[in-house]
CSV table of C-alpha atoms in Angstrom, one decimal:
chain,number,residue,atom,x,y,z
A,937,MET,CA,80.3,-20.6,-2.1
A,938,ALA,CA,80.9,-19.4,-5.6
A,939,LYS,CA,79.9,-22.8,-6.9
A,940,GLY,CA,76.6,-22.6,-5.0
A,941,VAL,CA,75.9,-19.2,-6.5
A,942,SER,CA,76.7,-20.4,-9.9
A,943,SER,CA,74.5,-23.4,-9.5
A,944,ALA,CA,71.6,-21.1,-8.3
A,945,ALA,CA,72.1,-18.8,-11.3
A,946,VAL,CA,72.0,-21.7,-13.8
A,947,GLN,CA,68.8,-23.1,-12.1
A,948,ALA,CA,67.2,-19.6,-12.2
A,949,GLU,CA,68.0,-19.2,-15.9
A,950,GLN,CA,66.4,-22.6,-16.7
A,951,LEU,CA,63.4,-21.6,-14.7
A,952,LYS,CA,63.2,-18.4,-16.7
A,953,ILE,CA,63.3,-20.5,-19.9
A,954,ASP,CA,60.6,-22.7,-18.5
A,955,GLY,CA,58.5,-19.7,-17.6
A,956,ASN,CA,58.9,-18.3,-21.1
A,957,MET,CA,57.7,-21.5,-22.6
A,958,TYR,CA,54.6,-21.6,-20.3
A,959,PHE,CA,53.9,-17.9,-21.1
A,960,LYS,CA,53.9,-18.7,-24.9
A,961,LYS,CA,51.4,-21.4,-24.3
A,962,ASN,CA,49.2,-19.0,-22.2
A,963,ARG,CA,49.8,-21.0,-19.1
A,964,PHE,CA,50.3,-17.9,-17.0
A,965,GLY,CA,49.9,-19.6,-13.6
A,966,ALA,CA,52.7,-22.1,-14.4
A,967,ALA,CA,54.8,-19.2,-15.8
A,968,ILE,CA,54.4,-17.2,-12.6
A,969,ASP,CA,55.4,-20.2,-10.5
A,970,ALA,CA,58.6,-20.7,-12.6
A,971,TYR,CA,59.5,-17.0,-12.4
A,972,THR,CA,58.8,-17.0,-8.7
A,973,GLU,CA,61.2,-19.9,-8.2
A,974,ALA,CA,63.8,-18.0,-10.3
A,975,ILE,CA,63.4,-14.9,-8.1
A,976,THR,CA,63.8,-17.0,-4.9
A,977,LEU,CA,67.1,-18.3,-6.2
A,978,CYS,CA,68.3,-14.9,-7.7
A,979,PRO,CA,66.2,-12.0,-6.4
A,980,ASP,CA,68.5,-9.4,-7.9
A,981,VAL,CA,67.8,-10.2,-11.6
A,982,PRO,CA,65.3,-7.6,-12.9
A,983,ILE,CA,64.1,-9.6,-15.9
A,984,TYR,CA,62.6,-12.2,-13.6
A,985,TRP,CA,60.5,-9.6,-12.0
A,986,THR,CA,59.4,-8.0,-15.3
A,987,ASN,CA,58.6,-11.4,-16.8
A,988,ARG,CA,56.4,-12.2,-13.8
A,989,ALA,CA,54.8,-8.8,-14.0
A,990,LEU,CA,53.9,-9.5,-17.7
A,991,CYS,CA,52.1,-12.6,-16.5
A,992,HIS,CA,50.2,-10.7,-13.9
A,993,ARG,CA,49.3,-8.1,-16.6
A,994,LYS,CA,47.8,-10.9,-18.7
A,995,ARG,CA,45.6,-11.8,-15.8
A,996,ASN,CA,44.7,-8.1,-15.1
A,997,ASP,CA,46.3,-8.4,-11.6
A,998,TRP,CA,47.5,-4.8,-11.6
A,999,THR,CA,48.4,-4.7,-7.9
A,1000,ARG,CA,51.0,-7.4,-8.5
A,1001,VAL,CA,52.2,-5.8,-11.7
A,1002,GLU,CA,52.9,-2.6,-9.8
A,1003,GLU,CA,54.7,-4.5,-7.0
A,1004,ASP,CA,57.0,-6.5,-9.4
A,1005,CYS,CA,57.8,-3.5,-11.6
A,1006,LEU,CA,58.7,-1.3,-8.7
A,1007,LYS,CA,61.2,-4.0,-7.7
A,1008,ALA,CA,62.5,-4.3,-11.3
A,1009,VAL,CA,63.2,-0.5,-11.7
A,1010,GLN,CA,64.9,-0.5,-8.3
A,1011,LEU,CA,67.2,-3.1,-9.6
A,1012,ASP,CA,67.6,-1.6,-13.0
A,1013,HIS,CA,66.8,2.1,-13.5
A,1014,LYS,CA,67.0,1.6,-17.3
A,1015,SER,CA,64.4,-1.2,-17.5
A,1016,VAL,CA,62.1,-0.2,-20.3
A,1017,LYS,CA,59.6,-2.9,-19.6
A,1018,GLY,CA,59.7,-2.2,-15.9
A,1019,HIS,CA,58.9,1.5,-16.3
A,1020,TYR,CA,56.3,0.8,-19.0
A,1021,MET,CA,54.3,-1.8,-17.1
A,1022,LEU,CA,54.6,0.3,-13.9
A,1023,GLY,CA,53.1,3.2,-15.8
A,1024,LEU,CA,50.2,1.0,-17.0
A,1025,ALA,CA,49.6,-0.3,-13.4
A,1026,LEU,CA,49.5,3.2,-12.0
A,1027,LEU,CA,47.1,4.4,-14.7
A,1028,GLN,CA,44.8,1.5,-13.8
A,1029,ARG,CA,44.2,3.2,-10.4
A,1030,GLN,CA,43.8,6.6,-12.0
A,1031,ASN,CA,47.2,7.9,-10.8
A,1032,PHE,CA,47.8,9.9,-14.0
A,1033,THR,CA,50.7,12.0,-12.7
A,1034,ASP,CA,53.0,9.1,-11.7
A,1035,GLY,CA,51.7,6.8,-14.4
A,1036,ILE,CA,52.5,9.3,-17.2
A,1037,LYS,CA,56.0,9.9,-15.6
A,1038,ALA,CA,56.7,6.2,-15.7
A,1039,LEU,CA,55.6,5.9,-19.4
A,1040,GLU,CA,57.6,9.0,-20.4
A,1041,LYS,CA,60.7,7.4,-18.7
A,1042,ALA,CA,60.0,4.1,-20.6
A,1043,LEU,CA,59.6,6.0,-23.9
A,1044,ASP,CA,62.9,7.9,-23.4
A,1045,LEU,CA,64.8,4.7,-22.6
A,1046,GLY,CA,63.2,2.8,-25.4
A,1047,ARG,CA,64.0,5.5,-28.0
A,1048,GLY,CA,67.6,5.5,-26.8
A,1049,ALA,CA,67.9,1.7,-27.2
A,1050,HIS,CA,65.6,0.8,-30.2
A,1051,PRO,CA,64.0,3.9,-31.7
A,1052,ASN,CA,62.0,2.1,-34.3
A,1053,SER,CA,61.0,-1.0,-32.3
A,1054,TYR,CA,57.4,-2.1,-31.8
A,1055,MET,CA,57.6,-1.4,-28.1
A,1056,VAL,CA,58.5,2.3,-28.6
A,1057,GLU,CA,55.4,2.7,-30.7
A,1058,GLU,CA,53.3,0.7,-28.1
A,1059,ILE,CA,54.6,2.9,-25.3
A,1060,TRP,CA,53.9,6.1,-27.2
A,1061,GLN,CA,50.3,5.0,-27.9
A,1062,GLU,CA,49.7,4.2,-24.2
A,1063,LEU,CA,51.3,7.5,-23.2
A,1064,ALA,CA,49.2,9.5,-25.8
A,1065,ARG,CA,46.0,7.7,-24.5
A,1066,ALA,CA,46.9,8.6,-20.9
A,1067,LYS,CA,47.7,12.2,-21.8
A,1068,TYR,CA,44.4,12.5,-23.7
A,1069,GLN,CA,42.4,11.0,-20.8
A,1070,GLU,CA,44.2,13.4,-18.4
A,1071,TRP,CA,43.4,16.4,-20.6
A,1072,GLU,CA,39.8,15.2,-21.1
A,1073,ARG,CA,39.3,15.0,-17.3
A,1074,ASP,CA,40.9,18.3,-16.6
A,1075,SER,CA,39.2,20.0,-19.6
A,1076,THR,CA,35.8,18.9,-18.5
A,1077,LYS,CA,36.4,20.5,-15.1
A,1078,ARG,CA,37.8,23.7,-16.6
A,1079,LEU,CA,34.9,24.1,-19.0
A,1080,SER,CA,32.4,23.4,-16.2
A,1081,ASP,CA,34.1,26.0,-14.0
A,1082,LEU,CA,34.1,28.5,-16.9
A,1083,GLN,CA,30.5,28.0,-17.5
A,1084,LYS,CA,29.6,28.5,-13.9
A,1085,LEU,CA,31.7,31.6,-13.7
A,1086,GLU,CA,30.2,33.0,-16.9
A,1087,GLU,CA,26.7,32.4,-15.5
A,1088,SER,CA,27.6,34.1,-12.3
A,1089,CYS,CA,29.0,37.1,-14.2
A,1090,GLU,CA,25.8,37.4,-16.3
A,1091,ILE,CA,23.7,37.3,-13.2
A,1092,ALA,CA,25.8,40.0,-11.6
A,1093,LEU,CA,25.6,42.2,-14.6
A,1094,LYS,CA,21.8,41.9,-14.8
A,1095,GLU,CA,21.4,42.5,-11.1
A,1096,LYS,CA,23.6,45.6,-11.4
A,1097,HIS,CA,21.3,46.7,-14.2
A,1098,LEU,CA,18.2,46.2,-12.2
A,1099,HIS,CA,19.7,48.0,-9.3
A,1100,ASP,CA,20.7,51.0,-11.5
A,1101,VAL,CA,17.2,51.1,-13.0
A,1102,SER,CA,15.5,51.0,-9.6
A,1103,GLN,CA,17.8,53.7,-8.4
A,1104,ASN,CA,16.7,55.8,-11.3
A,1105,GLU,CA,13.1,54.7,-11.1
A,1106,GLY,CA,13.1,53.7,-14.8
A,1107,SER,CA,11.5,50.9,-16.6
A,1108,THR,CA,13.0,47.3,-16.3
A,1109,ASP,CA,11.2,45.9,-19.4
A,1110,GLU,CA,14.3,46.2,-21.7
A,1111,VAL,CA,18.0,45.9,-21.1
A,1112,PRO,CA,19.8,49.0,-22.2
A,1113,ASP,CA,22.4,48.9,-25.0
A,1114,SER,CA,25.3,49.3,-22.5
A,1115,THR,CA,24.3,46.2,-20.6
A,1116,SER,CA,23.7,44.2,-23.8
A,1117,GLU,CA,27.2,45.2,-25.0
A,1118,GLN,CA,28.7,44.1,-21.7
A,1119,LEU,CA,26.9,40.8,-21.9
A,1120,ALA,CA,28.2,40.3,-25.5
A,1121,ALA,CA,31.7,41.2,-24.5
A,1122,LEU,CA,31.5,38.8,-21.6
A,1123,LYS,CA,30.5,35.9,-23.9
A,1124,LEU,CA,33.4,36.8,-26.1
A,1125,VAL,CA,35.9,36.7,-23.2
A,1126,PHE,CA,34.7,33.3,-22.1
A,1127,LYS,CA,34.6,31.9,-25.6
A,1128,LYS,CA,38.3,33.0,-26.0
A,1129,ALA,CA,39.1,31.4,-22.6
A,1130,ALA,CA,37.7,28.1,-23.9
A,1131,GLU,CA,39.7,28.0,-27.1
A,1132,THR,CA,42.6,26.1,-25.6
A,1133,ASP,CA,40.3,23.2,-24.9
A,1134,THR,CA,38.7,23.3,-28.4
A,1135,PRO,CA,40.2,20.7,-30.8
A,1136,ARG,CA,41.3,22.0,-34.2
A,1137,GLU,CA,44.0,21.2,-36.8
A,1138,VAL,CA,47.6,20.8,-35.7
A,1139,PRO,CA,49.9,23.2,-37.4
A,1140,ASP,CA,51.7,21.6,-40.4
A,1141,HIS,CA,55.2,22.3,-39.2
A,1142,LEU,CA,54.5,20.1,-36.2
A,1143,CYS,CA,53.6,17.1,-38.3
A,1144,CYS,CA,55.6,14.5,-40.1
A,1145,LYS,CA,55.5,14.8,-43.9
A,1146,ILE,CA,55.1,11.1,-44.3
A,1147,THR,CA,52.5,10.2,-41.6
A,1148,LEU,CA,50.9,13.6,-41.3
A,1149,ASP,CA,50.7,12.9,-37.6
A,1150,ILE,CA,52.1,15.2,-34.9
A,1151,PHE,CA,55.8,14.5,-34.3
A,1152,ARG,CA,56.9,12.2,-31.5
A,1153,ASP,CA,60.6,12.0,-32.0
A,1154,PRO,CA,61.6,14.3,-34.9
A,1155,VAL,CA,64.9,14.1,-36.7
A,1156,ILE,CA,66.3,16.4,-39.4
A,1157,THR,CA,68.1,15.3,-42.6
A,1158,PRO,CA,71.1,17.1,-44.3
A,1159,SER,CA,68.6,18.5,-46.8
A,1160,GLY,CA,66.8,20.3,-43.9
A,1161,LEU,CA,63.6,18.2,-43.9
A,1162,THR,CA,62.3,16.8,-40.7
A,1163,TYR,CA,60.7,13.4,-40.3
A,1164,GLU,CA,59.5,11.1,-37.5
A,1165,ARG,CA,62.5,9.0,-36.5
A,1166,SER,CA,60.9,5.6,-36.6
A,1167,VAL,CA,59.2,6.3,-39.9
A,1168,ILE,CA,62.2,7.5,-41.8
A,1169,LEU,CA,64.3,4.6,-40.3
A,1170,ASP,CA,61.7,2.2,-41.6
A,1171,HIS,CA,61.8,3.9,-45.0
A,1172,LEU,CA,65.6,3.7,-45.2
A,1173,GLU,CA,65.6,0.0,-44.2
A,1174,LYS,CA,62.7,-1.2,-46.4
A,1175,VAL,CA,62.6,1.2,-49.4
A,1176,GLY,CA,66.1,2.5,-49.9
A,1177,ALA,CA,68.8,4.8,-48.6
A,1178,PHE,CA,67.4,8.0,-49.9
A,1179,ASP,CA,65.3,11.0,-48.7
A,1180,PRO,CA,61.6,10.3,-49.7
A,1181,VAL,CA,61.0,13.9,-50.7
A,1182,THR,CA,64.3,15.1,-52.2
A,1183,ARG,CA,65.4,11.7,-53.4
A,1184,GLU,CA,69.0,12.5,-52.2
A,1185,SER,CA,71.1,9.7,-50.6
A,1186,LEU,CA,70.4,9.4,-46.9
A,1187,TYR,CA,71.7,7.1,-44.2
A,1188,PRO,CA,70.6,6.5,-40.6
A,1189,TRP,CA,73.8,8.0,-39.2
A,1190,GLN,CA,73.0,11.3,-40.9
A,1191,LEU,CA,69.8,11.8,-39.0
A,1192,VAL,CA,70.0,14.4,-36.2
A,1193,PRO,CA,67.4,15.1,-33.5
A,1194,ASN,CA,65.4,18.2,-34.3
A,1195,LEU,CA,65.4,19.6,-30.8
A,1196,ALA,CA,63.7,22.9,-31.8
A,1197,ILE,CA,60.7,21.1,-33.3
A,1198,LYS,CA,60.6,18.6,-30.4
A,1199,GLU,CA,60.4,21.4,-27.9
A,1200,ALA,CA,57.7,23.2,-30.0
A,1201,VAL,CA,55.7,20.0,-30.1
A,1202,GLU,CA,56.0,19.4,-26.4
A,1203,ALA,CA,54.9,23.0,-25.7
A,1204,TYR,CA,52.0,22.6,-28.1
A,1205,LEU,CA,50.9,19.4,-26.5
A,1206,GLU,CA,51.2,20.8,-23.0
A,1207,LYS,CA,48.8,23.5,-24.0
A,1208,HIS,CA,46.5,21.5,-26.3
A,1209,GLY,CA,46.1,18.1,-24.7
A,1210,TRP,CA,43.4,17.1,-27.2
A,1211,ALA,CA,46.2,16.7,-29.8
A,1212,TYR,CA,47.3,13.5,-28.1
A,1213,LYS,CA,44.1,11.7,-29.3
A,1214,MET,CA,44.9,8.7,-31.5
A,1215,ASP,CA,42.7,8.0,-34.5
């Protein structure tokens, strides 16, 4: 029995290698067939499912992407690719809530394994795009509701004025100062209410000193300066082991997550979804 299992595993791995070769040559149908055979032999290996899902993604077959990724994350809760592509598939059918959760999970897992990898950056960009689209959708509705409410309040004020004038048998040609003041105050209140959905500059302390972009994964150095993790790691690897601002010696192991800034950024983005927009 053990020999049979071993033989199946060896065959499945060879099929995965074949599938990878087909994928590189853009022969996605052949790759899908190879991964499917591997899954048939060894259905509990998550990478076979994510590899097949990637082929379905290339063909824009998002229903099958979702199905394969659901299976992959069931087998491996820490599958970065599984959560990532599951999130993309859910977003394709406008399921922002679950799609964003899946992308956030993929981002957390990716940062833990390879904080400055290309995939972490790719996941962040997709997450930021989804968050911005979600904000844009919700913001449009909020602003529309505010406008309707403001118009209703204006009508109510003017109707009250007409009622008061008719009660006093006065002229209705001009709006008295008191009503004008109330209308002006009303506009000010609704303008203030719309400020949260009005894009503006992000506060400097929430932005990386190197990229000038809002922080994603901030880390603090012994000198007290905070940088974007992937950016400072890239600097240390390619430029040199020193702080780009203070020029003091700096090594990756000295970087510590800046939880205070991270929480501040999350709170800011939660309130100002427009700040997710990528240039």
